[in-house]
mmCIF file of C-alpha atoms and ligand atoms in Angstrom:
data_model
loop_
_atom_site.group_PDB
_atom_site.id
_atom_site.type_symbol
_atom_site.label_atom_id
_atom_site.label_comp_id
_atom_site.label_asym_id
_atom_site.label_seq_id
_atom_site.Cartn_x
_atom_site.Cartn_y
_atom_site.Cartn_z
ATOM 1 C CA MET A 8 32.648 -25.402 -89.871
ATOM 2 C CA SER A 9 30.802 -28.660 -89.190
ATOM 3 C CA GLU A 10 30.621 -29.907 -85.609
ATOM 4 C CA GLN A 11 33.049 -32.789 -86.099
ATOM 5 C CA ARG A 12 36.429 -31.370 -87.044
ATOM 6 C CA VAL A 13 38.829 -33.738 -88.765
ATOM 7 C CA ALA A 14 42.618 -33.924 -88.478
ATOM 8 C CA VAL A 15 45.094 -35.955 -90.549
ATOM 9 C CA VAL A 16 48.483 -36.656 -88.916
ATOM 10 C CA THR A 17 51.323 -38.204 -90.916
ATOM 11 C CA GLY A 18 53.753 -40.363 -88.963
ATOM 12 C CA GLY A 19 51.004 -40.670 -86.349
ATOM 13 C CA GLY A 20 51.958 -44.211 -85.379
ATOM 14 C CA ARG A 21 54.411 -43.344 -82.627
ATOM 15 C CA GLY A 22 56.429 -40.654 -80.898
ATOM 16 C CA ILE A 23 55.480 -37.018 -81.411
ATOM 17 C CA GLY A 24 52.915 -37.898 -84.103
ATOM 18 C CA LYS A 25 51.090 -40.252 -81.755
ATOM 19 C CA ALA A 26 51.045 -37.603 -79.018
ATOM 20 C CA ILE A 27 49.597 -35.122 -81.544
ATOM 21 C CA VAL A 28 46.897 -37.652 -82.511
ATOM 22 C CA GLU A 29 46.011 -38.183 -78.852
ATOM 23 C CA ALA A 30 45.916 -34.468 -78.061
ATOM 24 C CA LEU A 31 43.728 -33.635 -81.065
ATOM 25 C CA ALA A 32 41.393 -36.551 -80.259
ATOM 26 C CA GLN A 33 41.096 -35.203 -76.732
ATOM 27 C CA GLN A 34 40.015 -31.862 -78.232
ATOM 28 C CA GLY A 35 37.226 -33.697 -80.087
ATOM 29 C CA TYR A 36 38.781 -34.023 -83.536
ATOM 30 C CA ALA A 37 38.142 -37.159 -85.550
ATOM 31 C CA VAL A 38 41.664 -38.293 -86.369
ATOM 32 C CA VAL A 39 43.260 -39.970 -89.358
ATOM 33 C CA ILE A 40 46.518 -41.711 -88.461
ATOM 34 C CA ALA A 41 48.717 -42.112 -91.537
ATOM 35 C CA ASP A 42 51.958 -44.029 -91.165
ATOM 36 C CA LEU A 43 54.190 -46.590 -92.858
ATOM 37 C CA ASP A 44 53.857 -48.929 -89.900
ATOM 38 C CA GLU A 45 50.645 -50.934 -90.289
ATOM 39 C CA ALA A 46 50.654 -52.436 -86.795
ATOM 40 C CA ALA A 47 51.174 -49.013 -85.203
ATOM 41 C CA VAL A 48 48.436 -47.420 -87.315
ATOM 42 C CA LYS A 49 45.940 -50.095 -86.260
ATOM 43 C CA ALA A 50 46.935 -49.965 -82.593
ATOM 44 C CA VAL A 51 46.705 -46.156 -82.337
ATOM 45 C CA ALA A 52 43.355 -46.044 -84.192
ATOM 46 C CA ALA A 53 41.933 -48.769 -81.923
ATOM 47 C CA GLU A 54 43.178 -46.974 -78.805
ATOM 48 C CA ILE A 55 41.564 -43.678 -79.854
ATOM 49 C CA GLU A 56 38.268 -45.344 -80.864
ATOM 50 C CA SER A 57 38.165 -47.203 -77.531
ATOM 51 C CA LYS A 58 38.068 -43.781 -75.844
ATOM 52 C CA GLY A 59 35.032 -42.839 -77.943
ATOM 53 C CA THR A 60 36.644 -40.630 -80.603
ATOM 54 C CA PRO A 61 36.308 -41.579 -84.285
ATOM 55 C CA ALA A 62 39.668 -42.621 -85.735
ATOM 56 C CA LEU A 63 40.853 -44.037 -89.027
ATOM 57 C CA GLY A 64 44.218 -45.704 -89.570
ATOM 58 C CA VAL A 65 45.710 -45.501 -93.052
ATOM 59 C CA VAL A 66 48.935 -47.194 -94.137
ATOM 60 C CA ALA A 67 50.640 -44.592 -96.277
ATOM 61 C CA ASN A 68 54.130 -43.614 -97.353
ATOM 62 C CA VAL A 69 54.489 -39.849 -97.830
ATOM 63 C CA THR A 70 57.047 -40.470 -100.588
ATOM 64 C CA VAL A 71 54.367 -42.118 -102.763
ATOM 65 C CA GLN A 72 51.901 -39.670 -104.314
ATOM 66 C CA GLY A 73 49.290 -42.429 -104.747
ATOM 67 C CA ASP A 74 49.456 -43.183 -101.003
ATOM 68 C CA VAL A 75 49.114 -39.491 -100.187
ATOM 69 C CA ASP A 76 46.075 -39.099 -102.451
ATOM 70 C CA GLY A 77 44.633 -42.314 -100.999
ATOM 71 C CA MET A 78 45.094 -41.014 -97.449
ATOM 72 C CA MET A 79 43.216 -37.783 -98.198
ATOM 73 C CA LYS A 80 40.473 -39.660 -100.062
ATOM 74 C CA ALA A 81 40.051 -42.128 -97.198
ATOM 75 C CA ALA A 82 39.725 -39.207 -94.766
ATOM 76 C CA VAL A 83 37.109 -37.428 -96.895
ATOM 77 C CA ASP A 84 35.196 -40.658 -97.652
ATOM 78 C CA ARG A 85 34.925 -41.443 -93.953
ATOM 79 C CA PHE A 86 34.548 -37.996 -92.393
ATOM 80 C CA GLY A 87 33.497 -35.666 -95.233
ATOM 81 C CA ARG A 88 36.197 -33.030 -94.740
ATOM 82 C CA ILE A 89 39.740 -32.277 -93.527
ATOM 83 C CA ASP A 90 40.204 -29.331 -91.167
ATOM 84 C CA VAL A 91 43.777 -29.935 -90.056
ATOM 85 C CA LEU A 92 46.813 -31.545 -91.692
ATOM 86 C CA VAL A 93 49.869 -32.155 -89.536
ATOM 87 C CA ASN A 94 52.982 -32.951 -91.591
ATOM 88 C CA ASN A 95 54.890 -34.851 -88.934
ATOM 89 C CA ALA A 96 56.421 -37.888 -90.715
ATOM 90 C CA GLY A 97 60.184 -37.514 -90.550
ATOM 91 C CA VAL A 98 63.424 -39.454 -90.400
ATOM 92 C CA THR A 99 67.131 -38.892 -89.819
ATOM 93 C CA ARG A 100 70.079 -40.413 -91.700
ATOM 94 C CA ASP A 101 72.962 -38.649 -89.997
ATOM 95 C CA GLY A 102 76.539 -38.532 -91.155
ATOM 96 C CA LEU A 103 79.375 -36.102 -91.538
ATOM 97 C CA LEU A 104 79.232 -34.074 -94.724
ATOM 98 C CA MET A 105 82.299 -35.580 -96.326
ATOM 99 C CA ARG A 106 80.927 -39.089 -95.871
ATOM 100 C CA MET A 107 77.239 -38.448 -96.593
ATOM 101 C CA ASP A 108 76.175 -40.301 -99.720
ATOM 102 C CA ASP A 109 73.496 -39.233 -102.179
ATOM 103 C CA ASP A 110 71.057 -41.863 -100.921
ATOM 104 C CA ALA A 111 71.135 -40.473 -97.382
ATOM 105 C CA TRP A 112 70.570 -36.955 -98.731
ATOM 106 C CA ASP A 113 67.774 -37.928 -101.125
ATOM 107 C CA MET A 114 65.899 -40.110 -98.652
ATOM 108 C CA VAL A 115 65.710 -37.496 -95.907
ATOM 109 C CA ILE A 116 64.697 -34.717 -98.304
ATOM 110 C CA ASP A 117 62.123 -36.965 -99.992
ATOM 111 C CA ILE A 118 60.392 -37.886 -96.721
ATOM 112 C CA ASN A 119 60.775 -34.781 -94.573
ATOM 113 C CA LEU A 120 60.431 -32.031 -97.188
ATOM 114 C CA LYS A 121 58.912 -33.427 -100.368
ATOM 115 C CA GLY A 122 56.568 -35.631 -98.307
ATOM 116 C CA ALA A 123 55.148 -32.510 -96.676
ATOM 117 C CA PHE A 124 54.909 -30.850 -100.105
ATOM 118 C CA ARG A 125 52.968 -33.812 -101.539
ATOM 119 C CA CYS A 126 50.543 -33.866 -98.592
ATOM 120 C CA THR A 127 50.079 -30.092 -98.608
ATOM 121 C CA ARG A 128 49.432 -29.993 -102.351
ATOM 122 C CA ALA A 129 46.802 -32.740 -102.012
ATOM 123 C CA VAL A 130 45.056 -31.257 -98.977
ATOM 124 C CA SER A 131 45.078 -27.692 -100.307
ATOM 125 C CA LYS A 132 42.584 -28.734 -102.993
ATOM 126 C CA ILE A 133 40.213 -30.058 -100.317
ATOM 127 C CA MET A 134 40.727 -27.179 -97.888
ATOM 128 C CA GLY A 135 40.511 -24.674 -100.743
ATOM 129 C CA LYS A 136 36.990 -25.850 -101.546
ATOM 130 C CA GLN A 137 36.047 -25.762 -97.857
ATOM 131 C CA ARG A 138 37.483 -22.241 -97.583
ATOM 132 C CA VAL A 139 38.964 -23.187 -94.231
ATOM 133 C CA GLY A 140 41.916 -25.228 -93.056
ATOM 134 C CA ARG A 141 45.000 -25.491 -90.894
ATOM 135 C CA ILE A 142 48.310 -26.928 -92.054
ATOM 136 C CA ILE A 143 50.962 -27.506 -89.386
ATOM 137 C CA ASN A 144 54.473 -28.602 -90.317
ATOM 138 C CA ILE A 145 56.723 -30.240 -87.742
ATOM 139 C CA ALA A 146 60.109 -28.667 -88.428
ATOM 140 C CA SER A 147 63.021 -28.727 -85.962
ATOM 141 C CA ILE A 148 65.333 -26.481 -83.999
ATOM 142 C CA VAL A 149 68.184 -27.724 -86.191
ATOM 143 C CA GLY A 150 66.408 -26.299 -89.252
ATOM 144 C CA GLN A 151 66.885 -22.916 -87.536
ATOM 145 C CA MET A 152 70.383 -23.267 -86.070
ATOM 146 C CA GLY A 153 72.051 -26.169 -87.949
ATOM 147 C CA ASN A 154 73.724 -29.230 -86.463
ATOM 148 C CA ALA A 155 76.996 -30.900 -87.394
ATOM 149 C CA GLY A 156 76.377 -34.296 -88.968
ATOM 150 C CA GLN A 157 72.861 -33.462 -90.138
ATOM 151 C CA ALA A 158 73.268 -31.557 -93.432
ATOM 152 C CA ASN A 159 70.399 -33.496 -95.014
ATOM 153 C CA TYR A 160 68.055 -33.256 -92.028
ATOM 154 C CA CYS A 161 68.781 -29.564 -91.350
ATOM 155 C CA ALA A 162 68.243 -28.771 -95.033
ATOM 156 C CA SER A 163 64.912 -30.636 -94.986
ATOM 157 C CA LYS A 164 63.705 -28.796 -91.889
ATOM 158 C CA GLY A 165 64.991 -25.393 -92.999
ATOM 159 C CA GLY A 166 63.277 -26.057 -96.326
ATOM 160 C CA LEU A 167 60.080 -26.896 -94.492
ATOM 161 C CA ILE A 168 60.193 -23.520 -92.734
ATOM 162 C CA GLY A 169 60.607 -21.738 -96.099
ATOM 163 C CA MET A 170 57.761 -23.746 -97.592
ATOM 164 C CA THR A 171 55.571 -22.949 -94.576
ATOM 165 C CA LYS A 172 55.960 -19.208 -95.227
ATOM 166 C CA SER A 173 55.421 -19.529 -98.976
ATOM 167 C CA ASN A 174 52.299 -21.647 -98.576
ATOM 168 C CA ALA A 175 50.994 -19.340 -95.837
ATOM 169 C CA ARG A 176 51.167 -16.411 -98.264
ATOM 170 C CA GLU A 177 49.536 -18.393 -101.050
ATOM 171 C CA LEU A 178 46.690 -19.970 -99.072
ATOM 172 C CA ALA A 179 45.737 -17.119 -96.710
ATOM 173 C CA LYS A 180 43.044 -15.785 -99.040
ATOM 174 C CA ARG A 181 41.274 -19.132 -98.760
ATOM 175 C CA ASN A 182 41.290 -18.928 -94.985
ATOM 176 C CA ILE A 183 43.924 -21.651 -94.707
ATOM 177 C CA THR A 184 46.692 -20.993 -92.197
ATOM 178 C CA VAL A 185 50.093 -22.644 -92.525
ATOM 179 C CA ASN A 186 52.474 -22.696 -89.566
ATOM 180 C CA ALA A 187 55.432 -24.692 -88.342
ATOM 181 C CA VAL A 188 56.308 -26.020 -84.920
ATOM 182 C CA ALA A 189 60.043 -26.261 -84.335
ATOM 183 C CA PRO A 190 60.680 -28.706 -81.501
ATOM 184 C CA GLY A 191 64.009 -28.688 -79.716
ATOM 185 C CA PHE A 192 65.311 -32.011 -78.476
ATOM 186 C CA ILE A 193 62.374 -34.201 -77.510
ATOM 187 C CA ALA A 194 62.562 -37.572 -75.754
ATOM 188 C CA THR A 195 61.333 -40.087 -78.387
ATOM 189 C CA ASP A 196 62.692 -43.148 -80.222
ATOM 190 C CA MET A 197 64.552 -40.700 -82.501
ATOM 191 C CA THR A 198 66.539 -39.161 -79.632
ATOM 192 C CA ASP A 199 66.722 -42.429 -77.645
ATOM 193 C CA ALA A 200 68.943 -43.604 -80.497
ATOM 194 C CA LEU A 201 71.549 -40.995 -79.472
ATOM 195 C CA PRO A 202 74.324 -42.122 -77.099
ATOM 196 C CA GLU A 203 73.685 -41.254 -73.422
ATOM 197 C CA LYS A 204 76.692 -38.889 -73.426
ATOM 198 C CA VAL A 205 75.288 -36.923 -76.373
ATOM 199 C CA ARG A 206 71.898 -36.615 -74.647
ATOM 200 C CA GLU A 207 73.574 -35.310 -71.481
ATOM 201 C CA GLU A 208 75.563 -32.781 -73.502
ATOM 202 C CA LEU A 209 72.376 -31.680 -75.223
ATOM 203 C CA ALA A 210 70.505 -31.216 -71.930
ATOM 204 C CA ALA A 211 73.387 -29.031 -70.701
ATOM 205 C CA GLN A 212 72.744 -26.603 -73.596
ATOM 206 C CA ILE A 213 69.043 -26.219 -72.770
ATOM 207 C CA PRO A 214 68.107 -23.401 -70.347
ATOM 208 C CA MET A 215 65.304 -25.607 -68.978
ATOM 209 C CA GLU A 216 67.922 -28.354 -68.442
ATOM 210 C CA ARG A 217 65.864 -31.196 -69.847
ATOM 211 C CA LEU A 218 64.685 -32.685 -73.106
ATOM 212 C CA GLY A 219 61.104 -31.842 -74.013
ATOM 213 C CA SER A 220 58.208 -34.287 -74.186
ATOM 214 C CA SER A 221 56.023 -35.240 -77.124
ATOM 215 C CA GLU A 222 53.130 -33.686 -75.199
ATOM 216 C CA ASP A 223 54.954 -30.326 -75.148
ATOM 217 C CA VAL A 224 54.985 -30.410 -78.956
ATOM 218 C CA ALA A 225 51.397 -31.659 -79.228
ATOM 219 C CA ALA A 226 50.155 -28.727 -77.132
ATOM 220 C CA ALA A 227 51.640 -26.277 -79.650
ATOM 221 C CA VAL A 228 49.901 -28.127 -82.483
ATOM 222 C CA VAL A 229 46.579 -27.994 -80.613
ATOM 223 C CA TYR A 230 46.968 -24.228 -80.262
ATOM 224 C CA LEU A 231 47.801 -23.663 -83.941
ATOM 225 C CA ALA A 232 44.840 -25.847 -84.970
ATOM 226 C CA SER A 233 42.442 -23.990 -82.667
ATOM 227 C CA GLU A 234 40.103 -21.070 -83.330
ATOM 228 C CA SER A 235 42.343 -18.986 -81.049
ATOM 229 C CA ALA A 236 45.080 -19.126 -83.721
ATOM 230 C CA ALA A 237 42.818 -17.963 -86.583
ATOM 231 C CA TYR A 238 45.001 -14.878 -87.265
ATOM 232 C CA VAL A 239 48.358 -16.660 -86.916
ATOM 233 C CA THR A 240 49.958 -17.772 -90.170
ATOM 234 C CA GLY A 241 53.445 -18.254 -91.620
ATOM 235 C CA GLN A 242 54.940 -18.540 -88.126
ATOM 236 C CA VAL A 243 57.453 -20.862 -86.554
ATOM 237 C CA LEU A 244 56.500 -21.729 -82.983
ATOM 238 C CA ALA A 245 59.597 -22.961 -81.148
ATOM 239 C CA VAL A 246 59.088 -25.568 -78.414
ATOM 240 C CA ASN A 247 62.664 -25.972 -77.293
ATOM 241 C CA GLY A 248 63.093 -25.145 -73.581
ATOM 242 C CA GLY A 249 64.888 -21.939 -74.592
ATOM 243 C CA MET A 250 67.693 -23.709 -76.455
ATOM 244 C CA TYR A 251 67.363 -21.369 -79.434
ATOM 245 C CA MET A 252 65.749 -17.942 -79.334
HETATM 246 P P1 NAI B 25 59.808 -41.256 -84.680
HETATM 247 O O1 NAI B 25 60.884 -41.867 -85.481
HETATM 248 O O2 NAI B 25 59.575 -41.718 -83.285
HETATM 249 O O3 NAI B 25 58.410 -41.395 -85.471
HETATM 250 C C1 NAI B 25 58.304 -41.063 -86.837
HETATM 251 C C2 NAI B 25 57.065 -41.733 -87.416
HETATM 252 O O4 NAI B 25 57.018 -41.393 -88.817
HETATM 253 C C3 NAI B 25 57.140 -43.263 -87.351
HETATM 254 O O5 NAI B 25 55.899 -43.775 -86.882
HETATM 255 C C4 NAI B 25 57.427 -43.688 -88.765
HETATM 256 O O6 NAI B 25 56.877 -44.946 -89.127
HETATM 257 C C5 NAI B 25 56.770 -42.561 -89.567
HETATM 258 N N1 NAI B 25 57.338 -42.455 -90.913
HETATM 259 C C6 NAI B 25 58.659 -42.470 -91.269
HETATM 260 N N2 NAI B 25 58.792 -42.391 -92.597
HETATM 261 C C7 NAI B 25 57.533 -42.295 -93.104
HETATM 262 C C8 NAI B 25 57.013 -42.193 -94.424
HETATM 263 N N3 NAI B 25 57.812 -42.183 -95.490
HETATM 264 N N4 NAI B 25 55.667 -42.112 -94.589
HETATM 265 C C9 NAI B 25 54.845 -42.150 -93.510
HETATM 266 N N5 NAI B 25 55.282 -42.253 -92.238
HETATM 267 C C10 NAI B 25 56.607 -42.332 -92.042
HETATM 268 O O7 NAI B 25 60.089 -39.693 -84.726
HETATM 269 P P2 NAI B 25 59.656 -38.506 -83.730
HETATM 270 O O8 NAI B 25 60.790 -38.226 -82.836
HETATM 271 O O9 NAI B 25 58.316 -38.753 -83.168
HETATM 272 O O10 NAI B 25 59.598 -37.296 -84.774
HETATM 273 C C11 NAI B 25 58.384 -36.829 -85.369
HETATM 274 C C12 NAI B 25 58.691 -35.559 -86.132
HETATM 275 O O11 NAI B 25 59.222 -34.582 -85.243
HETATM 276 C C13 NAI B 25 59.711 -35.742 -87.249
HETATM 277 O O12 NAI B 25 59.354 -34.926 -88.352
HETATM 278 C C14 NAI B 25 60.993 -35.240 -86.613
HETATM 279 O O13 NAI B 25 61.901 -34.793 -87.580
HETATM 280 C C15 NAI B 25 60.458 -34.117 -85.759
HETATM 281 N N6 NAI B 25 61.332 -33.722 -84.668
HETATM 282 C C16 NAI B 25 61.715 -34.620 -83.695
HETATM 283 C C17 NAI B 25 62.542 -34.189 -82.673
HETATM 284 C C18 NAI B 25 62.966 -35.096 -81.575
HETATM 285 O O14 NAI B 25 63.809 -34.663 -80.770
HETATM 286 N N7 NAI B 25 62.481 -36.312 -81.463
HETATM 287 C C19 NAI B 25 63.021 -32.804 -82.600
HETATM 288 C C20 NAI B 25 62.563 -31.967 -83.660
HETATM 289 C C21 NAI B 25 61.755 -32.429 -84.647
#
């Protein structure tokens, strides 16, 4: 492994993705921030570079294969390799089953599940040649236990867990590990959108009696990316305050 390790984080412009970018940069990784949001991508890259860590912002939509290929190419052109891919880009389009339309289903699956597939397929070619790599998928507690009103989202995250295990089996012989982190309820823009009452009810179901932080999730990603996790693959690391065990 070369001295400068390189990590690509999708959806790295804000929230959990941004915390992952910051944590990996702190560990000395050069970071590639890939996100739809151009202003966020530029701001996060500038912030990381100002602290002395190389960073590259790429505007990319994980639903567009050309963007995904462009993101990986930009990373390799600038840094020469990709050691870590974090599939973090994700959205919700909640609604009760009987009222959920096809667009809401397709959009969430296309971003959360197929987006991760597109990125993994592209990076596996690069990591396969390197004979080393770490792929970390940000799943969710609701992909493990379900949640009323989130058929599309739960299916995408449950699918991501299945894909994690399949890819872990397939890529192990090339020294590429594939793991998932399953956050519980984390305080970000995504959960800020929930009504106060719903957030209070959620906190009451969590043994640790609070929502998690983006940093709690980022720490799990740092571990799975590290040398210490070299023999860990196909696993789902829950970061959920004990809400689901
Ligand atoms: P967020 O909504 O704050 O940030 C998501 C980021 O992804 C945004 O910067 C957005 O621009 C980007 N993005 C959305 N669609 C994209 C696309 N097609 N291509 C590229 N980038 C795109 O969300 P948050 O809360 O930070 O969530 C991050 C991940 O963690 C998601 O996969 C989410 O499902 C997962 N998660 C979040 C939990 C929470 O409680 N906030 C709990 C469990 C999982």
